[in-house]
Short mmCIF file of C-alpha atoms and ligand atoms in Angstrom, two decimals:
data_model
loop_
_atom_site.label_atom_id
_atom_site.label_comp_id
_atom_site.label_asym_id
_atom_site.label_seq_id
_atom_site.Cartn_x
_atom_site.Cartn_y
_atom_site.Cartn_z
CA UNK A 1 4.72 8.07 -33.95
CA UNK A 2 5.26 4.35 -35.18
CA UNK A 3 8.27 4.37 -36.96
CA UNK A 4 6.37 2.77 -40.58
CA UNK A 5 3.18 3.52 -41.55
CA UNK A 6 0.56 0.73 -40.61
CA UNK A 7 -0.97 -0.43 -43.39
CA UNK A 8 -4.88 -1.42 -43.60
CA UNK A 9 -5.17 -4.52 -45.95
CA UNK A 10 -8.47 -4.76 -47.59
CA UNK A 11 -11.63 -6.19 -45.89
CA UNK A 12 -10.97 -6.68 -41.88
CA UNK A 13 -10.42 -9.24 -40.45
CA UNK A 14 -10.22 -8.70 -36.87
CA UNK A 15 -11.86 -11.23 -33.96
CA UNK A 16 -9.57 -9.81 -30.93
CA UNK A 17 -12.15 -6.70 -30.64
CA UNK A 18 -15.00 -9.10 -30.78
CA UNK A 19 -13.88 -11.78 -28.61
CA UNK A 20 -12.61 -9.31 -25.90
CA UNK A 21 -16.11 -7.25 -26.36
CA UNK A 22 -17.88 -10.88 -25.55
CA UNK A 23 -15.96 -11.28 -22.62
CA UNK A 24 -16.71 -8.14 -20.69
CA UNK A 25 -19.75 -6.63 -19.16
CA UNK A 26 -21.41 -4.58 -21.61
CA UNK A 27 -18.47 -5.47 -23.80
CA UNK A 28 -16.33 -2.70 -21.88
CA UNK A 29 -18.15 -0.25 -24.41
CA UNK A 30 -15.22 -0.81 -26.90
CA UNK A 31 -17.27 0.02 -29.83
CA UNK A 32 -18.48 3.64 -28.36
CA UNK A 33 -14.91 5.66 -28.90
CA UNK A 34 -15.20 8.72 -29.92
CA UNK A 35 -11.56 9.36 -30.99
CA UNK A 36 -11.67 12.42 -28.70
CA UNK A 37 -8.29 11.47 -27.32
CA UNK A 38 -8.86 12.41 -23.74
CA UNK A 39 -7.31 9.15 -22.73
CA UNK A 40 -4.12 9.76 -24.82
CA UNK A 41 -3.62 13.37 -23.32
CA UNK A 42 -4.21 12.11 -19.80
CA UNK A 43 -1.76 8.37 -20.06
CA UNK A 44 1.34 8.08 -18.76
CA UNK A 45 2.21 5.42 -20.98
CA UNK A 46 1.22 7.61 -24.59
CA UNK A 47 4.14 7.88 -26.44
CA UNK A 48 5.86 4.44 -25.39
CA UNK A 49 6.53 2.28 -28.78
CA UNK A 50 5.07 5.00 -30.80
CA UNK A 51 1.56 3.77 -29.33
CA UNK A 52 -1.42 5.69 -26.87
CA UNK A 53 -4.72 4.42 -25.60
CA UNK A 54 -6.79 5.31 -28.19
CA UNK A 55 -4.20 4.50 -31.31
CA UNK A 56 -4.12 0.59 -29.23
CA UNK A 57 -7.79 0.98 -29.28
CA UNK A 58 -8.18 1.97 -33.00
CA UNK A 59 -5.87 -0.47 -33.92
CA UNK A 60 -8.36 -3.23 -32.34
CA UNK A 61 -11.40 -1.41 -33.90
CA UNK A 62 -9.64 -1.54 -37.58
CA UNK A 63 -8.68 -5.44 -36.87
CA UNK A 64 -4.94 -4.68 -36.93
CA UNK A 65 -4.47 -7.93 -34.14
CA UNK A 66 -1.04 -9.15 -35.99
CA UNK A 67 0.13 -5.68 -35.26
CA UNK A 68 -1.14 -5.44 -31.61
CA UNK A 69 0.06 -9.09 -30.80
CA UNK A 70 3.70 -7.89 -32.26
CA UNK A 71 3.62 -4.54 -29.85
CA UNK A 72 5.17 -4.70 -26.55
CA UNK A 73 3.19 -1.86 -25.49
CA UNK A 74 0.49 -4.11 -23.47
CA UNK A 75 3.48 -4.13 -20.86
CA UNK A 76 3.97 -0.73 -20.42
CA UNK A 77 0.51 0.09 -19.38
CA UNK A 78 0.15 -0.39 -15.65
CA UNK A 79 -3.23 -0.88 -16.23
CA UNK A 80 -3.85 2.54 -14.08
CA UNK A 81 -7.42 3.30 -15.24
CA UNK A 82 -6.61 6.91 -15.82
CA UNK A 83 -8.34 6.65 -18.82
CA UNK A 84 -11.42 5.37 -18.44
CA UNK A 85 -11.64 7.70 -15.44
CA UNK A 86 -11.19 10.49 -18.11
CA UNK A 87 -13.27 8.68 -20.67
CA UNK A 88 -16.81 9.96 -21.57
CA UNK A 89 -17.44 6.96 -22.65
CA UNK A 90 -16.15 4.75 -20.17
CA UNK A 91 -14.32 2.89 -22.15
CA UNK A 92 -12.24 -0.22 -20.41
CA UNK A 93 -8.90 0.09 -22.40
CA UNK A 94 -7.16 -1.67 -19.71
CA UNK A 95 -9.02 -5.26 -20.31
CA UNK A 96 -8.12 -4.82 -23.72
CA UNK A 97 -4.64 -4.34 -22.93
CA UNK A 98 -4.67 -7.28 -20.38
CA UNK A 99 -6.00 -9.47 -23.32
CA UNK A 100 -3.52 -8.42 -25.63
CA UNK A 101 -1.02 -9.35 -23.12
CA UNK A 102 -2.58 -12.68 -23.36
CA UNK A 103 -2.73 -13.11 -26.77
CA UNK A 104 1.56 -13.86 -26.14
CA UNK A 105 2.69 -17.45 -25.68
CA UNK A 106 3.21 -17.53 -22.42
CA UNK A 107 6.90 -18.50 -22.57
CA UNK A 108 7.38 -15.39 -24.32
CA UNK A 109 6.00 -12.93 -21.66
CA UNK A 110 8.63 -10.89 -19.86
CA UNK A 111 11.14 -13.19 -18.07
CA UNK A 112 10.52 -11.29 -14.86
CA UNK A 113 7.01 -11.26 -14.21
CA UNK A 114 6.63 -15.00 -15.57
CA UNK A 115 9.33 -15.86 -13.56
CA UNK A 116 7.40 -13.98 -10.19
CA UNK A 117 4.36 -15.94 -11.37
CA UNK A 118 5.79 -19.36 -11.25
CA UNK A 119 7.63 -18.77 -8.17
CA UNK A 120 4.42 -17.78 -6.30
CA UNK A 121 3.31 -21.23 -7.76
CA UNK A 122 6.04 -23.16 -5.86
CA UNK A 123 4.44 -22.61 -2.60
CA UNK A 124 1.38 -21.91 -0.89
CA UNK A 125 2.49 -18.99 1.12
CA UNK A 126 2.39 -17.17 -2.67
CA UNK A 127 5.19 -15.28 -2.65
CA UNK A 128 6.53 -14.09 -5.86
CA UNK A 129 10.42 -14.50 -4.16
CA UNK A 130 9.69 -18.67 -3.62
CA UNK A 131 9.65 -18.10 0.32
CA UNK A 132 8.00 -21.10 1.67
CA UNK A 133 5.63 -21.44 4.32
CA UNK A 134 8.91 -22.30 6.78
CA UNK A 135 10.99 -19.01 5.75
CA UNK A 136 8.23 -17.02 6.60
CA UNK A 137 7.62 -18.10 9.76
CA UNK A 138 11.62 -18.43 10.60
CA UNK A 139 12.23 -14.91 9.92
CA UNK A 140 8.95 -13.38 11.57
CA UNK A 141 9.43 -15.14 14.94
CA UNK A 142 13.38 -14.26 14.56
CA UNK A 143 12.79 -10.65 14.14
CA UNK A 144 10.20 -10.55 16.67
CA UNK A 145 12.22 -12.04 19.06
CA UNK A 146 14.90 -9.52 18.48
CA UNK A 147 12.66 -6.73 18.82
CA UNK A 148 11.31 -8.15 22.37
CA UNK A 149 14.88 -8.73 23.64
CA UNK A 150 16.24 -5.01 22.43
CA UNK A 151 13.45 -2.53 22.40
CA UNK A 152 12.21 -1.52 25.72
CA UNK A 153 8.89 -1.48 26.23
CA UNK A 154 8.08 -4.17 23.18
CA UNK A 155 8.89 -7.05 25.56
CA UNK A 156 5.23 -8.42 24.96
CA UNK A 157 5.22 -7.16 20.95
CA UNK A 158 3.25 -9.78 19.36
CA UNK A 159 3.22 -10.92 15.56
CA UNK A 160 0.64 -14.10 15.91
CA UNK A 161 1.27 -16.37 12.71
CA UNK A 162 -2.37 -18.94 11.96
CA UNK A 163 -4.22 -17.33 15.07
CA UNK A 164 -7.59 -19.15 14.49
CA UNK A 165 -10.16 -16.57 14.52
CA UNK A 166 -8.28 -13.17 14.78
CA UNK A 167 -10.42 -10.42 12.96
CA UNK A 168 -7.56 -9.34 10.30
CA UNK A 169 -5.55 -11.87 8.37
CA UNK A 170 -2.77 -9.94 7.70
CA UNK A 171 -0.18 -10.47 4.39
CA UNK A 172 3.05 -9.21 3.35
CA UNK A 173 5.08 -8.38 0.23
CA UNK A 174 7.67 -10.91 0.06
CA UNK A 175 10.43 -7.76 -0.21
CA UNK A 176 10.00 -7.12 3.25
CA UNK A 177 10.68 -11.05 4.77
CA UNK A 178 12.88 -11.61 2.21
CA UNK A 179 15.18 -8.67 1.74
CA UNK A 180 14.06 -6.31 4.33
CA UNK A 181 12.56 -8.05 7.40
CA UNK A 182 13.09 -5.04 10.29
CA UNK A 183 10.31 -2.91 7.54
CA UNK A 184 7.56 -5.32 8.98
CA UNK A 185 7.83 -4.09 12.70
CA UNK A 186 6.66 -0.87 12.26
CA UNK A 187 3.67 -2.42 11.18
CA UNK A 188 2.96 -4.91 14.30
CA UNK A 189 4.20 -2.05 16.41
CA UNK A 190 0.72 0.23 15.00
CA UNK A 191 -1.14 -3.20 15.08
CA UNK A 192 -0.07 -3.71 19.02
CA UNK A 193 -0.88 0.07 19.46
CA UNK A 194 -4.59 0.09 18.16
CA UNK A 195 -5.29 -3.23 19.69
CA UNK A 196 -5.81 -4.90 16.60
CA UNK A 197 -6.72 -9.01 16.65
CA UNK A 198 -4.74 -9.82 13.67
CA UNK A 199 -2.59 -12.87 12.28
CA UNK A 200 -0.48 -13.61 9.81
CA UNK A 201 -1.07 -17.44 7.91
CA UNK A 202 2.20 -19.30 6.97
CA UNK A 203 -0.13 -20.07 3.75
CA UNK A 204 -1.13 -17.21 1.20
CA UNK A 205 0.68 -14.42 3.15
CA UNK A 206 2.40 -13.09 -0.37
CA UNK A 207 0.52 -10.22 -0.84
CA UNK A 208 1.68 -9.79 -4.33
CA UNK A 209 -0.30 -11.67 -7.53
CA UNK A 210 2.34 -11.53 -10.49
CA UNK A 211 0.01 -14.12 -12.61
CA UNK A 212 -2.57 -11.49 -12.75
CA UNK A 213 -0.03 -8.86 -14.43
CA UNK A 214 1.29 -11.90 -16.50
CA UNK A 215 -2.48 -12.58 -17.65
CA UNK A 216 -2.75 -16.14 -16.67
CA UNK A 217 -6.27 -16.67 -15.76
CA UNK A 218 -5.68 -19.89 -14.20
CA UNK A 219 -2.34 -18.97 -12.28
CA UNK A 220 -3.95 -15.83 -11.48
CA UNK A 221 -7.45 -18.24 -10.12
CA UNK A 222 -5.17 -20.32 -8.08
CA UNK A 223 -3.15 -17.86 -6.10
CA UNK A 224 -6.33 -15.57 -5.57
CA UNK A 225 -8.24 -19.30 -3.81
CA UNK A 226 -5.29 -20.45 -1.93
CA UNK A 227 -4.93 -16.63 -0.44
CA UNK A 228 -8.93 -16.91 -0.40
CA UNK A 229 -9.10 -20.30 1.08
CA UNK A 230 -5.98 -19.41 4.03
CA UNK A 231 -8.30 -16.57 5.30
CA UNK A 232 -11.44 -18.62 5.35
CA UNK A 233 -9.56 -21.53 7.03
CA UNK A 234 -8.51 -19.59 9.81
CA UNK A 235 -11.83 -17.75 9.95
CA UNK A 236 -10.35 -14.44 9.82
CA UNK A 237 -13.18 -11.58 9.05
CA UNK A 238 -10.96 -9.37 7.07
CA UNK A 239 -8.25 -10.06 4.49
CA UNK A 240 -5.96 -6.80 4.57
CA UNK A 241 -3.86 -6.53 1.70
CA UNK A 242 -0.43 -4.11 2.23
CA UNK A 243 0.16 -3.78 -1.29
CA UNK B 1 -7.89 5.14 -4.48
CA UNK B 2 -8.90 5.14 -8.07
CA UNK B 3 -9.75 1.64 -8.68
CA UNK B 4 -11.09 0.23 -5.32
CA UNK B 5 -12.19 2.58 -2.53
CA UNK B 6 -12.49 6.12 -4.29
CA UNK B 7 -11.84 9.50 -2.74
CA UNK B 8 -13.22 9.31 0.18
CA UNK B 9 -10.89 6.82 1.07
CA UNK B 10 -8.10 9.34 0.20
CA UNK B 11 -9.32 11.99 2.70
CA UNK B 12 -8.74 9.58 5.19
CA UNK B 13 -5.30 8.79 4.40
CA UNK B 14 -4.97 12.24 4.18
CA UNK B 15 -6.51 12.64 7.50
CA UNK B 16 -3.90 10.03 8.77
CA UNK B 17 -0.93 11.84 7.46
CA UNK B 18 -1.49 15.20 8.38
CA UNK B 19 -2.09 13.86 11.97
CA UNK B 20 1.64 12.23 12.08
CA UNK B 21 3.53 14.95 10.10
CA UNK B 22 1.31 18.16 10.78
CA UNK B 23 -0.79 19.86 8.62
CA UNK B 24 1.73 22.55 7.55
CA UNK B 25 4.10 19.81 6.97
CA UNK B 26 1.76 18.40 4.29
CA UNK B 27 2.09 18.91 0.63
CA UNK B 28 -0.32 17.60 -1.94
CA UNK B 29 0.14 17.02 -5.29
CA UNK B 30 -1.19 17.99 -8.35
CA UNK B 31 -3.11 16.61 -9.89
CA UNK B 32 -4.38 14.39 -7.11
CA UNK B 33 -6.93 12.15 -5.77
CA UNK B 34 -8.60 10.12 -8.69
CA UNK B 35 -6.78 12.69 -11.18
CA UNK B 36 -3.78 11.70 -10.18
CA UNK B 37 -1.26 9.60 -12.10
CA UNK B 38 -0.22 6.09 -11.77
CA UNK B 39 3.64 6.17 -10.56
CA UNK B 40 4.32 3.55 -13.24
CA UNK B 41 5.37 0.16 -10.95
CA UNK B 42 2.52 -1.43 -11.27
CA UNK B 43 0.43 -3.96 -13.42
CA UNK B 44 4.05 -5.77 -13.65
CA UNK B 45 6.19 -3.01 -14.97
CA UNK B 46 9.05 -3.53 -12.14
CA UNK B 47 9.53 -6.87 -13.20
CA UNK B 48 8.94 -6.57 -17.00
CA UNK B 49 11.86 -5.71 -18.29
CA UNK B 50 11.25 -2.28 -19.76
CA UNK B 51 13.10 -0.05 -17.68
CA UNK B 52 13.63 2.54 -20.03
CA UNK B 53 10.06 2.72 -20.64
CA UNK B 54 9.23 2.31 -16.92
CA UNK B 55 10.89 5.17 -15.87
CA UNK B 56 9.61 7.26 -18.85
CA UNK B 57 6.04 6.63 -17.40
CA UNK B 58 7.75 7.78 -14.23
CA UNK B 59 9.07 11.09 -15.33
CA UNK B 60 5.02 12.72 -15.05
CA UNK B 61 5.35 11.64 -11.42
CA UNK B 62 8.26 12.40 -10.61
CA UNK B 63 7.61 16.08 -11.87
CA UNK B 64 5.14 15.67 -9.56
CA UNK B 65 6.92 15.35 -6.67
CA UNK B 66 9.42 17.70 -7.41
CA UNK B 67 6.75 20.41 -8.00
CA UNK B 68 6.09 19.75 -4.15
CA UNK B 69 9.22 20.96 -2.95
CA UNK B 70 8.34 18.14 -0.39
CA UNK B 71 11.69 15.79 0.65
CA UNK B 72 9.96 13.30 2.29
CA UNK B 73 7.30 11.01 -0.20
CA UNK B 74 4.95 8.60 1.41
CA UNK B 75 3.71 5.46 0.10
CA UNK B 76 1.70 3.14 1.53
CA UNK B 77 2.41 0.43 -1.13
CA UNK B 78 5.58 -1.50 -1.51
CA UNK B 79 5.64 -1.65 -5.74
CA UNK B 80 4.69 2.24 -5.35
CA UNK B 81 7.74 2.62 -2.96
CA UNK B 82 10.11 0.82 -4.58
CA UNK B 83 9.46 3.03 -8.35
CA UNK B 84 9.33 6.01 -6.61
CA UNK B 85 12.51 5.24 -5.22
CA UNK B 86 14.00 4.30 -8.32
CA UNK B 87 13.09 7.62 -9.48
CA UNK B 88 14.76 9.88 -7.25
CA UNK B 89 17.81 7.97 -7.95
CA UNK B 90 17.66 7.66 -11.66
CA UNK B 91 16.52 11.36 -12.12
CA UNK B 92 18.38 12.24 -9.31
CA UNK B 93 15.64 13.83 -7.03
CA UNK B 94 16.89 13.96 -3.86
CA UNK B 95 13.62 13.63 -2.17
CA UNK B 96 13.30 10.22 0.53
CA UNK B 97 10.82 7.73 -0.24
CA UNK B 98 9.12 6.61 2.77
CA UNK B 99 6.36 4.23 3.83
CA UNK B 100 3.61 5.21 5.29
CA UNK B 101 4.43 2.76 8.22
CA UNK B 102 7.24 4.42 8.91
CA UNK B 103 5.63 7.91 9.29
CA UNK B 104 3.44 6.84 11.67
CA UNK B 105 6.00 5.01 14.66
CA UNK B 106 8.31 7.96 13.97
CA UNK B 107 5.45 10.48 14.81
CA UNK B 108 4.70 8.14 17.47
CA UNK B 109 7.99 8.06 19.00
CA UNK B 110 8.53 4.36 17.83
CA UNK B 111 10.02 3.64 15.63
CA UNK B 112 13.15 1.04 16.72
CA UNK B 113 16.53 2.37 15.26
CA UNK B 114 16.98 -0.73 12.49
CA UNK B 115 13.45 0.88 11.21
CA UNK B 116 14.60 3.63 9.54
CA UNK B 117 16.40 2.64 6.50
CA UNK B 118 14.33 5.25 4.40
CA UNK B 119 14.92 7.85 6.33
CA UNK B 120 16.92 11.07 5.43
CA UNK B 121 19.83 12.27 7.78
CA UNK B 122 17.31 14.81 9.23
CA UNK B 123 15.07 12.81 10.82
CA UNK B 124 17.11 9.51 11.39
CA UNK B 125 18.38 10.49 14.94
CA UNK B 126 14.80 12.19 15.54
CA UNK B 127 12.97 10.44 18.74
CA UNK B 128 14.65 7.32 18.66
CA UNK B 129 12.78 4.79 21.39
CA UNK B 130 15.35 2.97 23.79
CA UNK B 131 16.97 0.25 23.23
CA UNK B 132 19.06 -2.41 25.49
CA UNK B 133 22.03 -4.84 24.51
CA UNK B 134 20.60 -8.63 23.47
CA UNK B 135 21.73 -10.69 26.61
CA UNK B 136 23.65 -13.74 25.44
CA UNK B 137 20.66 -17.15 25.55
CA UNK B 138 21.24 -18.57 28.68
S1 SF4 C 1 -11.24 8.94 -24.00
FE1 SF4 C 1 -12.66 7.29 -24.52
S2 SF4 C 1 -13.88 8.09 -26.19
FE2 SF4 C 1 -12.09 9.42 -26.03
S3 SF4 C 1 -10.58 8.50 -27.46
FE3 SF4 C 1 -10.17 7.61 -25.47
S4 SF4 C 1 -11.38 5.72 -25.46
FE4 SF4 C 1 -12.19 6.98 -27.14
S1 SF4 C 2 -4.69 2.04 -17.84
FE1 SF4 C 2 -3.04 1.92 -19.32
S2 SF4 C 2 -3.83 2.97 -21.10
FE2 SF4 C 2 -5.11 3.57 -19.38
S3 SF4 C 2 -4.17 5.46 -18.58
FE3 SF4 C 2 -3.31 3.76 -17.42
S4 SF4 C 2 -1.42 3.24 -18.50
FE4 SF4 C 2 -2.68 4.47 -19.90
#
């Protein structure tokens, strides 16, 4: 339960419903909830900050938006879709979270996903930990080399960085360079044993996208072409995302 | 599963587990598939601050995986690994949090010996490939 009762001030005044509801395809059929509550029962995040899907969602409908731009609750949703799995309705509770999330200054969104956001702007490689095209490539061809001088057998172990034309661009999550580089051999090693044609690109091999969960649009736009554009460049055929 | 490829996308990961650990080694959870719940690392949540609250959201999957029995959890995603991790720490699980990576070259008899951070004593020394010293660059 909120801790004080939430007050309904005369007439409403609300435009976050409506705005969101303009922005989605058949406005994410925010006006069809039928306070059944099948959402609440079924989201790991009810209870957090006194707040549940369909409470966020009722406070939208009853134009409480001071209230939902104060609530910190947009950031504990994970934005799971459990409930509009569950939802009869189909109702897309997580866009309306992600706008409410955007309806923060951006210098007040939490320090450590604006901070992954901006790093992944630093560079075109993407990565969330600000490891530049030249780290990446350092530590894959050091590890690899490792590998082919220790392990028996992997003498001819290959991790191809900007192979033009391979069939599976390949990226990473910046953990595993950055802070745990022997985690990435197990995956060449199935890669080598399938016979895949895959490559890594020194540009947009983050696999992570921090601006999305930060909701900047534009951020968000930029990362997703630069990844976008590194695939295309190389003329891979797949884009395989590890996260 | 839930958001992009659906359930039938699930059967084959299942399909690809249960060929690397066994089928009798193989414990699903409940609920599962598209029922199941989020694990609470994503949309942001490891980086947003909230730990508290993170690991509240947690505490459904975490009951989870204790309801298992299982000690070994795979996941195939690196923000899904890393939470789950956090939770058998925090709450004191015990259970080893694995990726799915890893599964496979162990079952496959290769998996190098600096691979296997994640795993548990019981299956760190199990089919280990061979290795040579690193001769000095000439
Ligand atoms: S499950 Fe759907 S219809 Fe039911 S309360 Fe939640 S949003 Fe409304
Ligand atoms: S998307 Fe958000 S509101 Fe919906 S079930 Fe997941 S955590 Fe709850």
């Amino acid at each position: 339960m909120a801790e004080e009762a939430i007050k309904i001030s005369g007439k409403k005044k609300s435009t976050f419903l409506d705005k969101v509801r303009e922005l989605l395809p058949e406005g994410g059929n925010l006006n069809l909830c039928l306070t059944c509550g099948a959402c609440s029962s079924g989201c790991p995040a009810t209870g957090l900050e006194g707040l549940d899907p369909r409470k966020f969602l009722r406070m939208a409908a009853l134009g409480l938006d001071e209230e939902i731009q104060k609530s910190n609750w947009p950031w504990m949703c994970t934005m799971c879709w459990r409930c509009i799995y569950v939802c009869p309705m189909k109702i897309d509770i997580p866009q309306l979270v992600y706008h409410a999330r955007k309806l923060w200054p951006r210098e007040n969104r939490p320090k450590g996903i604006r901070g992954s956001c901006d790093m992944a702007l630093k560079h075109d490689s993407c990565s969330a930990m600000g490891a530049s095209e030249d780290d990446f490539r350092f530590v894959v061809e050091d590890v690899l080399e490792e590998v082919r001088k220790t392990q028996v057998g992997w003498e001819t172990l290959e991790a191809p960085i900007n192979k033009k034309g391979a069939t599976y661009f390949l990226n990473q999550n910046s953990r595993e360079p950055v802070t745990e580089p022997d985690e990435m051999v197990p995956l060449w090693k199935i890669m080598h044993v399938v016979g895949a044609d895959w490559t890594y690109g020194t540009k947009g091999w983050g696999a992570e996208n921090y601006c999305m969960f930060l909701a900047d649009d534009e951020a968000w736009k930029h990362i997703v072409e630069v990844k976008a554009k590194a695939v295309d460049d190389l003329g891979c055929k797949y884009w395989v995302n590890t996260e | 599963m839930r958001k992009s490829f659906g359930d039938a996308y699930a059967e084959d990961l299942r399909f690809v587990v249960k060929q690397a650990v066994g089928e009798e080694n193989f414990v699903d959870m409940t609920p599962n598939r598209s029922n199941n719940y989020c694990c609470g690392g994503g949309g942001g949540a490891l980086q947003a601050g909230y730990h508290e609250a993170r690991r509240t959201f947690g505490k459904i999957k975490f009951d989870q995986i204790m309801a298992t029995g299982a000690s070994y959890v795979i996941a195939p995603c690196h923000n899904c690994h890393s939470q789950i991790h956090d939770l058998a720490e925090h709450y004191e699980g015990g259970y080893h949090t694995v990726h799915l990576w890893t599964i496979l070259c162990l079952a496959m008899g290769i998996l190098g010996p600096n691979e296997r951070a994640y795993l548990g004593e019981d299956l760190a020394g199990l089919l280990v490939p061979e290795t040579r010293e690193a001769e000095e660059d000439e």
